[in-house]
mmCIF file of C-alpha atoms and ligand atoms in Angstrom:
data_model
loop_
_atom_site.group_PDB
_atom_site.id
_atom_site.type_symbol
_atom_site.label_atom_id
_atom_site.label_comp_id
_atom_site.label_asym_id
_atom_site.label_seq_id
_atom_site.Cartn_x
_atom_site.Cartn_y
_atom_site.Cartn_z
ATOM 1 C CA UNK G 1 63.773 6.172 -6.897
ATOM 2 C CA UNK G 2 64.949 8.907 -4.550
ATOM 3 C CA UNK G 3 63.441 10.103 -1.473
ATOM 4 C CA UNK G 4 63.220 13.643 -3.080
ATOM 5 C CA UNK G 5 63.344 15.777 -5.925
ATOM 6 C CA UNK G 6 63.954 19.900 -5.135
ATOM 7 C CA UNK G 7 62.837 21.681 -7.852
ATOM 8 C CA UNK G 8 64.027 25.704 -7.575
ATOM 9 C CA UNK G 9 67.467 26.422 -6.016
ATOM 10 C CA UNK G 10 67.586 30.136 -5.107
ATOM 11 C CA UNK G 11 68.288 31.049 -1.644
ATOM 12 C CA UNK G 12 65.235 29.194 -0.049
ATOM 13 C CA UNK G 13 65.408 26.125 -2.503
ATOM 14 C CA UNK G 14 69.335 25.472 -2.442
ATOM 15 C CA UNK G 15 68.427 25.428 1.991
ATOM 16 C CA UNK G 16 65.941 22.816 1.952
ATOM 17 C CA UNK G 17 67.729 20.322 -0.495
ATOM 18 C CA UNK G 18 70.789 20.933 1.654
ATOM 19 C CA UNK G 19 68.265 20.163 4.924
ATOM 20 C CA UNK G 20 67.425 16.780 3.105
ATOM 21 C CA UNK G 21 70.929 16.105 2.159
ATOM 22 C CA UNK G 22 72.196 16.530 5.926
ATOM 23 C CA UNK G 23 69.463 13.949 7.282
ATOM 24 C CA UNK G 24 70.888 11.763 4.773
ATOM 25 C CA UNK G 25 68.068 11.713 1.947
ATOM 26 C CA UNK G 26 68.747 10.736 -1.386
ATOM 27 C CA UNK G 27 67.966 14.022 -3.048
ATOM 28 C CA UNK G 28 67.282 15.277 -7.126
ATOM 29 C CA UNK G 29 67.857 19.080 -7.714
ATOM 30 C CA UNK G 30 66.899 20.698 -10.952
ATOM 31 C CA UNK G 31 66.932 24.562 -11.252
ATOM 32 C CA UNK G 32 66.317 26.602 -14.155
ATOM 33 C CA UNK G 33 70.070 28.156 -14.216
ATOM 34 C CA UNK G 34 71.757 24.558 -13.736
ATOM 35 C CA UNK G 35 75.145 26.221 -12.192
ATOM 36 C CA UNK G 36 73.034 26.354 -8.963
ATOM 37 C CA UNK G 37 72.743 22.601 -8.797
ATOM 38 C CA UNK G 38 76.909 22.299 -8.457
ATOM 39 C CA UNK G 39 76.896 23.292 -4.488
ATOM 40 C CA UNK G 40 74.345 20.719 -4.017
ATOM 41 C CA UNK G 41 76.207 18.261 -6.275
ATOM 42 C CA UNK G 42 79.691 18.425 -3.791
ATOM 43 C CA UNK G 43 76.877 17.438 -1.084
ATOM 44 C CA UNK G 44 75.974 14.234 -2.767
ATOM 45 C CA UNK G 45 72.672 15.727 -4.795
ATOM 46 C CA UNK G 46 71.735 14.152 -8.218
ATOM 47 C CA UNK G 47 71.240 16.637 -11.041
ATOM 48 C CA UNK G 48 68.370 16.713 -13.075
ATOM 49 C CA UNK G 49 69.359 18.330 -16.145
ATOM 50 C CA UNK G 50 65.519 18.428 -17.345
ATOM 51 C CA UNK G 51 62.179 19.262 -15.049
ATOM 52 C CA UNK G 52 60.647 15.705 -16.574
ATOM 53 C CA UNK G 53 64.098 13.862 -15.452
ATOM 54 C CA UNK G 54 63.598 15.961 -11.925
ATOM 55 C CA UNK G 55 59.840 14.806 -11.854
ATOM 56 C CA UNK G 56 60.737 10.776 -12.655
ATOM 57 C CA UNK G 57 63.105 10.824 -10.063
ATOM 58 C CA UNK G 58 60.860 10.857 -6.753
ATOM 59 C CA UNK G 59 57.821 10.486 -5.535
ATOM 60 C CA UNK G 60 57.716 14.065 -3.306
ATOM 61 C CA UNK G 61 58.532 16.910 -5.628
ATOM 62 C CA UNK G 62 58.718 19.734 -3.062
ATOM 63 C CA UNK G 63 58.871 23.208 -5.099
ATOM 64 C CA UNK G 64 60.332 26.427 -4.219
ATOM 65 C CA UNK G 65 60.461 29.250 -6.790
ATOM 66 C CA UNK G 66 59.900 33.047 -7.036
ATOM 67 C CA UNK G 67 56.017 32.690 -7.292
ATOM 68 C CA UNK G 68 53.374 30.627 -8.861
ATOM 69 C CA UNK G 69 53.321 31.577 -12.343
ATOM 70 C CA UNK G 70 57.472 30.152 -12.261
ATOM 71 C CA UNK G 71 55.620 27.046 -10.858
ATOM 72 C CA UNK G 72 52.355 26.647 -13.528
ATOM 73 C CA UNK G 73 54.903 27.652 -16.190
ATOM 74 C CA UNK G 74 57.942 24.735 -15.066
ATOM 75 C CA UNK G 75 55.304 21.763 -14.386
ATOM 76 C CA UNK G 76 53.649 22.713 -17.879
ATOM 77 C CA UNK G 77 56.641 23.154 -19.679
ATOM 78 C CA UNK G 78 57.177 20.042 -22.356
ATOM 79 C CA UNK G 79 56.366 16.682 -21.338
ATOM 80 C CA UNK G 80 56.407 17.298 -17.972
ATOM 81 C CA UNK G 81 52.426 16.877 -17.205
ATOM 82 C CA UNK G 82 52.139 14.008 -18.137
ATOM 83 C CA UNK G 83 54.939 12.776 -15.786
ATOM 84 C CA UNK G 84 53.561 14.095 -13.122
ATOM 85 C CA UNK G 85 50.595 11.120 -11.804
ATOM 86 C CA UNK G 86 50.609 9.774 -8.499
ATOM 87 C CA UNK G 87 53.203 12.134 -7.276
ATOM 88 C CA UNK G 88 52.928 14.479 -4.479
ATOM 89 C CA UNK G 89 53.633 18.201 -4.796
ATOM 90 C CA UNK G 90 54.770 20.375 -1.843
ATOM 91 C CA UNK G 91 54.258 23.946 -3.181
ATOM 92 C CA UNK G 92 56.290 26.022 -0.843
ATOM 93 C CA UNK G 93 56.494 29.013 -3.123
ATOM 94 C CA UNK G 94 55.136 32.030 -1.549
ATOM 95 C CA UNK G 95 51.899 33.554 -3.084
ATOM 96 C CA UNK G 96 47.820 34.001 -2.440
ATOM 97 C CA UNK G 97 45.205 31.854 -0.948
ATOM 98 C CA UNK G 98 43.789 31.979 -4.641
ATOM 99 C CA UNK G 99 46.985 31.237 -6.513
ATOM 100 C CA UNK G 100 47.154 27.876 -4.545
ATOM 101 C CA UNK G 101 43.706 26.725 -4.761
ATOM 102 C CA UNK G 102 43.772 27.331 -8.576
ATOM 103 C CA UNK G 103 47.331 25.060 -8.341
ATOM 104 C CA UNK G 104 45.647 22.443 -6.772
ATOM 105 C CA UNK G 105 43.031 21.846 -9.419
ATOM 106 C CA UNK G 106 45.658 22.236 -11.863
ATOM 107 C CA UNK G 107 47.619 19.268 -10.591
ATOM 108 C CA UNK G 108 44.656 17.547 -9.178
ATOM 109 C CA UNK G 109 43.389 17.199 -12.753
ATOM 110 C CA UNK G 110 46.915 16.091 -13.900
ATOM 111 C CA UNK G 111 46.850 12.737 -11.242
ATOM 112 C CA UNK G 112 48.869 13.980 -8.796
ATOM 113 C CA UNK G 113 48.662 14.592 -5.204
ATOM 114 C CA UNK G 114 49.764 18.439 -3.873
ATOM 115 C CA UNK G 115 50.285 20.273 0.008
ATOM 116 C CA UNK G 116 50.558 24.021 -0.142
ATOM 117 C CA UNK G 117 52.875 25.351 2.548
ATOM 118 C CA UNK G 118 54.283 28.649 3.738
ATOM 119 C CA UNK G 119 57.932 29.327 5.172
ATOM 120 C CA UNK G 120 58.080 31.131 8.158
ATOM 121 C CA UNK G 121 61.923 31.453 8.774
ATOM 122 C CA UNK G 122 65.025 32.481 6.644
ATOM 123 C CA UNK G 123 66.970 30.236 4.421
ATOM 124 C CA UNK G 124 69.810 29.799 7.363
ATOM 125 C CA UNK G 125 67.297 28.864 9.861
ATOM 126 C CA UNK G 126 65.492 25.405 7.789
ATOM 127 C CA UNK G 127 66.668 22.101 8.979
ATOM 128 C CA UNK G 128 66.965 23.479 12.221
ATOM 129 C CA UNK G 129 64.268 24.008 15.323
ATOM 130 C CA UNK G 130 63.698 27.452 15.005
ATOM 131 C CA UNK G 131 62.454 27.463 11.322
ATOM 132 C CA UNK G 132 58.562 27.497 10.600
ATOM 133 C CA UNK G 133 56.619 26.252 7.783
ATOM 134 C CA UNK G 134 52.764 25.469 7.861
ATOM 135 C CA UNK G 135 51.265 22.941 5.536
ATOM 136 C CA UNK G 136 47.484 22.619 4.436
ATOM 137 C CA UNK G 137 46.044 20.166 2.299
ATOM 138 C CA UNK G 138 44.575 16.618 3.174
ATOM 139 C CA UNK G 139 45.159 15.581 6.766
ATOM 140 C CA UNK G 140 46.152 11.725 4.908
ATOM 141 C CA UNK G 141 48.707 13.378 2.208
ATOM 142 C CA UNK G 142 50.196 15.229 5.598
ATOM 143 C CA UNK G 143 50.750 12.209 7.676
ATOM 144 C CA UNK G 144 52.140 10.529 4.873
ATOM 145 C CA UNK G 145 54.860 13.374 4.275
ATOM 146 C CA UNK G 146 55.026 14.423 7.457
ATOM 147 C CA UNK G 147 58.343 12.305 8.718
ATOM 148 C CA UNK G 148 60.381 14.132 5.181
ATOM 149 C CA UNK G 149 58.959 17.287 5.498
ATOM 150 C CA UNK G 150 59.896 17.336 9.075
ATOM 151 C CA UNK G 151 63.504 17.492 8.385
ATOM 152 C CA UNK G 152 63.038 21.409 6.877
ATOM 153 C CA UNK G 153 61.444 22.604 10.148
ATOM 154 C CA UNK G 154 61.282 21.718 13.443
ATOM 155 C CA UNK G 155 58.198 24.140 13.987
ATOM 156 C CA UNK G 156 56.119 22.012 11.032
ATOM 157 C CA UNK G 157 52.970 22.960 11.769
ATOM 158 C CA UNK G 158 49.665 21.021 9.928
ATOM 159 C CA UNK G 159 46.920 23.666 10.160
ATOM 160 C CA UNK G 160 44.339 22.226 8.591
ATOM 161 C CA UNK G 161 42.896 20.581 5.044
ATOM 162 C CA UNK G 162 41.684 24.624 3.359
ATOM 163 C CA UNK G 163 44.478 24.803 0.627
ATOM 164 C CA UNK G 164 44.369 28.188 0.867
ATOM 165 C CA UNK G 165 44.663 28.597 4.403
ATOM 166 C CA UNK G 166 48.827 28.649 4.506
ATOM 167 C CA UNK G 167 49.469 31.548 2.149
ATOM 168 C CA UNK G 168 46.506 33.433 4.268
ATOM 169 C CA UNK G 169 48.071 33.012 7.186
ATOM 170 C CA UNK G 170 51.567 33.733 5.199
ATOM 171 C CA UNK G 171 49.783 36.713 4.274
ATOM 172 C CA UNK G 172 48.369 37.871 7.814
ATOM 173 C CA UNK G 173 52.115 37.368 9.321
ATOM 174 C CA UNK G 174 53.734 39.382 6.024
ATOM 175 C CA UNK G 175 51.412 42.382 7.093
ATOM 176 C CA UNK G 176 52.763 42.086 10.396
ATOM 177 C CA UNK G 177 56.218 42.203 9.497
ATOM 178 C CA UNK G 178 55.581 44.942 6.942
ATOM 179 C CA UNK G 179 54.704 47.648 9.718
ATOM 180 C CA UNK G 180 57.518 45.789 11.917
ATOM 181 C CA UNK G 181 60.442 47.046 9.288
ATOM 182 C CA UNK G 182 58.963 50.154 8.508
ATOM 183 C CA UNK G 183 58.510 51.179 12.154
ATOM 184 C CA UNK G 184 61.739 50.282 12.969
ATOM 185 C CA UNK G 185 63.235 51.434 10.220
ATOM 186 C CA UNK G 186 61.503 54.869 10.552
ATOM 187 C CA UNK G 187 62.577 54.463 14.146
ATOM 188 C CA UNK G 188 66.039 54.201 13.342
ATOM 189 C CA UNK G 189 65.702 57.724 11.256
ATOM 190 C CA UNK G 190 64.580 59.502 14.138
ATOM 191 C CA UNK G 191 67.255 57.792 16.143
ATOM 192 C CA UNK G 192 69.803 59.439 13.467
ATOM 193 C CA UNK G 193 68.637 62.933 12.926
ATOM 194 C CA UNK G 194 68.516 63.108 17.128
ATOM 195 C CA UNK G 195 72.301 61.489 17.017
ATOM 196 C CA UNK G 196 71.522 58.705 18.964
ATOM 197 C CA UNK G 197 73.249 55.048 18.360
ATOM 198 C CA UNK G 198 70.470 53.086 16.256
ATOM 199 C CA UNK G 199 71.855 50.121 17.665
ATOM 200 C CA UNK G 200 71.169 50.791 20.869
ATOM 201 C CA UNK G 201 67.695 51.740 19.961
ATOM 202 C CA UNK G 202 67.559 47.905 18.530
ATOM 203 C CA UNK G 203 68.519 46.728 21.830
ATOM 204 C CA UNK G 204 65.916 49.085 24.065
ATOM 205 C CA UNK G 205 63.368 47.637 21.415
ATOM 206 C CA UNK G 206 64.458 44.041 22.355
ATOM 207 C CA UNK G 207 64.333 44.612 26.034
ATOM 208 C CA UNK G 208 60.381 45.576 25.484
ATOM 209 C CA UNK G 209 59.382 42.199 23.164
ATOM 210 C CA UNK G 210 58.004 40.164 26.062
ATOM 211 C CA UNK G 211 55.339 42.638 26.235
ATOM 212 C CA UNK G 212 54.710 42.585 22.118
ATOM 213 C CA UNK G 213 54.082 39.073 22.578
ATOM 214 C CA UNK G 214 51.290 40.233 25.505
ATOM 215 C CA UNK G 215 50.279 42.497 23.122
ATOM 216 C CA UNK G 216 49.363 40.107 20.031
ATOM 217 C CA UNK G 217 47.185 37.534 22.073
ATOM 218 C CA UNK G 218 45.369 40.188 23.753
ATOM 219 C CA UNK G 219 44.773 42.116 19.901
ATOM 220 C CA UNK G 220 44.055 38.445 18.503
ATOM 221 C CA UNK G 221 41.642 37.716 21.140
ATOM 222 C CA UNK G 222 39.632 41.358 20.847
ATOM 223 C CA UNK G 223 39.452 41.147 17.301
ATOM 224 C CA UNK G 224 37.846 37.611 17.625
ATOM 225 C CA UNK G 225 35.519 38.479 19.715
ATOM 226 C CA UNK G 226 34.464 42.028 18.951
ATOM 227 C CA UNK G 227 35.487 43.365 22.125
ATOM 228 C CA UNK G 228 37.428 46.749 22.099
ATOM 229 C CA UNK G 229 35.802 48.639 25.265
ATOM 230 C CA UNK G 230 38.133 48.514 27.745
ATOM 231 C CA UNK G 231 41.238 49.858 26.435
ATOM 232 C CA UNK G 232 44.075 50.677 28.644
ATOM 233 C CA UNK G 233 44.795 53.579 26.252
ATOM 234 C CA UNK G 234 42.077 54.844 23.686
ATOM 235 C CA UNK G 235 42.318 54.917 19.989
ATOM 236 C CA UNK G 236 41.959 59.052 20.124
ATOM 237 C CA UNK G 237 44.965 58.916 22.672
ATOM 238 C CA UNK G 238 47.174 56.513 20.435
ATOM 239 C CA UNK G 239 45.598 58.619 17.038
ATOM 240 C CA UNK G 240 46.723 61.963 19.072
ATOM 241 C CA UNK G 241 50.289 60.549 19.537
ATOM 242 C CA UNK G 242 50.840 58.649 15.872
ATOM 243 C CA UNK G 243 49.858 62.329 14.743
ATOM 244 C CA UNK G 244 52.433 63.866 16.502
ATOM 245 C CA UNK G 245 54.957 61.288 14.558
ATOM 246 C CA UNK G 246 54.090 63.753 11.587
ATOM 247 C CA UNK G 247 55.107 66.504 13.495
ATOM 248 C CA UNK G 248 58.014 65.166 14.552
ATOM 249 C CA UNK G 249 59.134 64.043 11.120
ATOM 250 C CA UNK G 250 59.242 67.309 9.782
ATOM 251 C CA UNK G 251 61.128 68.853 12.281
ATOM 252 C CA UNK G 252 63.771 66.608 12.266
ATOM 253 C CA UNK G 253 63.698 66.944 8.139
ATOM 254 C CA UNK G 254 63.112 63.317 7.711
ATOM 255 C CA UNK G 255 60.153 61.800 5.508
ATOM 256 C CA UNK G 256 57.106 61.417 6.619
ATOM 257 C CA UNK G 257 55.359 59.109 4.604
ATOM 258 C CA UNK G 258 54.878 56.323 6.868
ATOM 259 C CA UNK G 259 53.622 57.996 10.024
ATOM 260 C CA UNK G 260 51.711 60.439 7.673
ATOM 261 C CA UNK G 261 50.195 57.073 6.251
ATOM 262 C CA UNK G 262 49.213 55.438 9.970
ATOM 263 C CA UNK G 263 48.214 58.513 11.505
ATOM 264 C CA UNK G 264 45.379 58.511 8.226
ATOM 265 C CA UNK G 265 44.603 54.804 9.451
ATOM 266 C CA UNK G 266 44.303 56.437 13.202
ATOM 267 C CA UNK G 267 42.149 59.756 11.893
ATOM 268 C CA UNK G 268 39.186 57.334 9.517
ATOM 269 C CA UNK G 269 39.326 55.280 13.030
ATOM 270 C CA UNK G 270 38.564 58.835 15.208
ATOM 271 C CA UNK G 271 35.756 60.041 12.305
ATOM 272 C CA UNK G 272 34.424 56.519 12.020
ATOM 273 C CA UNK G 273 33.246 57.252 16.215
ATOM 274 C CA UNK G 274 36.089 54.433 17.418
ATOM 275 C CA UNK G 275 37.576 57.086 19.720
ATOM 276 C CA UNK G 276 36.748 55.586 23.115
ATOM 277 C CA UNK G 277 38.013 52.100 21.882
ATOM 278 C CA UNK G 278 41.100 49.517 22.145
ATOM 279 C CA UNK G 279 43.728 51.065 19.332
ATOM 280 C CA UNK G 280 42.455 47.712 17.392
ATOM 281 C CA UNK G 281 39.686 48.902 16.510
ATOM 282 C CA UNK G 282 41.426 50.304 13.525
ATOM 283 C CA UNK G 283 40.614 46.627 12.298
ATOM 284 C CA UNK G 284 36.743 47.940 11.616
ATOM 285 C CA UNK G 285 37.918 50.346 8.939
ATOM 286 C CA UNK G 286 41.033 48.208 7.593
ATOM 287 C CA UNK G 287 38.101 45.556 6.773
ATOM 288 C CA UNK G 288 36.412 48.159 4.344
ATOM 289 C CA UNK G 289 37.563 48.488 0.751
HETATM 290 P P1 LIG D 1 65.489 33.393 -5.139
HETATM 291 O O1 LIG D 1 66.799 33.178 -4.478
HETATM 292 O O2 LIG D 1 65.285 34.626 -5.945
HETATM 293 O O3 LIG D 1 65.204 32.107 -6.063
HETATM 294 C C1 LIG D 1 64.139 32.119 -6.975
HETATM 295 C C2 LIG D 1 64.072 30.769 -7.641
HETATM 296 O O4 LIG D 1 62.984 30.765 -8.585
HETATM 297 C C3 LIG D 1 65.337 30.415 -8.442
HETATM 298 O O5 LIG D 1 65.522 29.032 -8.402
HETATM 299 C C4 LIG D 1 64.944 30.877 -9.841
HETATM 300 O O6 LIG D 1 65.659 30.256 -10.856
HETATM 301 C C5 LIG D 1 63.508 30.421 -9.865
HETATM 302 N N1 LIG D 1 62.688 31.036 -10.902
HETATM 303 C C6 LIG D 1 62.209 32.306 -10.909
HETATM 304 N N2 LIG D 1 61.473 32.508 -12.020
HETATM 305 C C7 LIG D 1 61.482 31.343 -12.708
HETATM 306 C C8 LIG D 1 60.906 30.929 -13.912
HETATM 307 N N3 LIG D 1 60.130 31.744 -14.650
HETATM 308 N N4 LIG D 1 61.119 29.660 -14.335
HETATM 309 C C9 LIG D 1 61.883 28.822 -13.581
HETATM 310 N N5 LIG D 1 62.483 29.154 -12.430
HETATM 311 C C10 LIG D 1 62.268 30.408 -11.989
HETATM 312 O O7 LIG D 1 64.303 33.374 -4.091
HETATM 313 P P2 LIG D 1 64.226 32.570 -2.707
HETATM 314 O O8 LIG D 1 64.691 33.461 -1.608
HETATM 315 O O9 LIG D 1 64.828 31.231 -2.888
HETATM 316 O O10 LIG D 1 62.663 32.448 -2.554
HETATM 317 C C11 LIG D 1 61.954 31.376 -3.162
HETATM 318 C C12 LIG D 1 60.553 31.341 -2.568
HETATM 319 O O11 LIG D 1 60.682 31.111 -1.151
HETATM 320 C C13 LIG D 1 59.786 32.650 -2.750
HETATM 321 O O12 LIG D 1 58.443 32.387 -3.035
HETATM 322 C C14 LIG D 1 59.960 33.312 -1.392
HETATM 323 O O13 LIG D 1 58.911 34.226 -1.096
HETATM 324 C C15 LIG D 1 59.931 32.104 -0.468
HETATM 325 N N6 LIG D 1 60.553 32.409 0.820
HETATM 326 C C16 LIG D 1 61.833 32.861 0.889
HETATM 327 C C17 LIG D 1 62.394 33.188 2.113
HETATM 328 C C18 LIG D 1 63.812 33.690 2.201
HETATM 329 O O14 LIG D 1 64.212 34.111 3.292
HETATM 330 N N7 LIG D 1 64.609 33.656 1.137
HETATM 331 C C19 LIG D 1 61.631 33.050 3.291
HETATM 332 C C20 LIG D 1 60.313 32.567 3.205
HETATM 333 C C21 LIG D 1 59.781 32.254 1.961
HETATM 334 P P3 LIG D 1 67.064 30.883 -11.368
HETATM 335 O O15 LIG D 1 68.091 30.460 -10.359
HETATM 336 O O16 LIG D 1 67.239 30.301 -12.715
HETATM 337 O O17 LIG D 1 66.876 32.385 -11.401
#
């Protein structure tokens, strides 16, 4: 058999058979639209020209495709269930805590073995020590493909046997990111309708990312314990000057839909009597529906 099988090749699939392929793995690709198995073929891949063939081939079937109904709908496409006991499937499609516990029983009751996992880097970045992906599933399935799945990331991180825990986290660092590009990118307007050199704005926001990392534990650690009274600057400060982003927005005639949208966050914060707390204390009217 082969060590093994990659089943998706878009931009994140085609990386991690290539990752395998470089340490030297004996490696079977299938992919929906075959011509994206060819690259891979030049580096010494097999091709499976059906999912079944793909699923024979190896034990480890890691999966990468656009989300998880792609997945549900290329293990139960024909034959390919029953092919599927005693192997172990490494989901690493993005999706929802929910999405891969309801995965897991679905394979579970088809005799196989399954890790969830979430990618935490770019396709350029796996094989290599910067790239991130966190598995969850049982601690003995982990250990077992820990030494293969180690060749994708150097930061492979086990965090623990809740299969739903990876695309939660996934999810927590996506909302992160979300506000990251809009901020910037709203940043960067301003930066243009004042005539300044955005790139130069990307490098002033560089030079201040030590402190963002500062920032993070201490929010992490407030929001864990429920401690938000002894802010260095108040949420009616911070809610006074996210307003002003409104403000700001329309007189340099550039949308303001996102500070419009955070300075609402800020305002429910100020009426909800959060005033005199840490600006984190947004968190006790995100939680509410
Ligand atoms: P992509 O380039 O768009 O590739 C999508 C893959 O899914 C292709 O292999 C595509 O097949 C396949 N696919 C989609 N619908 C399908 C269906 N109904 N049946 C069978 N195959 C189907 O996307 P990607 O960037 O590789 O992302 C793949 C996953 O990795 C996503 O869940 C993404 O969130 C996650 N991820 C990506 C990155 C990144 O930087 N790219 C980072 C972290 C996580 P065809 O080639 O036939 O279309």
């Amino acid at each position: 058999m082969s060590d093994v099988t990659v089943i998706g090749l878009g931009e994140m699939g085609s990386a991690l058979a290539r990752a395998f392929l470089a340490a030297g793995k004996s490696v079977v690709v299938w992919n929906r639209t075959p011509a994206k198995a060819a690259p891979l073929v030049d580096l010494g891949a097999v091709h499976a020209s059906t999912v079944s063939d793909a699923v024979a081939a190896s034990p480890v079937l890691v999966v990468c495709l656009s989300d998880y109904a792609a997945t549900t709908g290329v293990l139960s496409g024909d034959g390919v269930a029953e092919g599927l006991g005693g192997r172990l499937i490494v989901q690493l499609t993005s999706g929802t805590p929910h999405q891969a516990r309801a995965l897991e029983s679905w394979v579970a009751a088809h005799g196989a073995h399954y890790l969830d996992g979430a990618i935490a880097a770019w396709p350029r970045q796996i094989g290599g020590p910067d790239a991130g992906i966190l598995i969850v599933g049982s601690e003995a399935l982990f250990t077992v493909a820990e030494p293969l799945l180690k060749l994708l990331a150097g930061g492979l991180t086990y965090t623990g046997a809740n299969i739903g825990h990876a695309k939660a986290l996934f999810g927590a660092a996506l909302a992160y990111f979300a506000a990251h590009w809009i901020g910037f990118s709203h940043g960067a307007a301003i930066c243009e309708a004042e005539g300044l050199d955005v790139g130069m704005f990307g490098e002033m926001m560089a030079g201040m990312s030590p402190s963002f990392a500062q920032d993070l534990r201490h929010m992490g650690r407030a929001i864990a314990e429920d401690r938000f009274d002894k802010p260095e600057a108040t949420l009616k400060t911070v809610s006074a000057d996210v307003a002003r982003l409104v403000e700001l927005s329309h007189d340099l005639k550039i949308g303001a839909a996102f500070p419009s949208f955070a300075a609402g966050i800020f305002r429910r914060a100020v009426d909800a009597g959060f005033s005199a707390e840490e600006p984190c204390a947004i968190v006790k009217v995100l939680r509410r529906v």
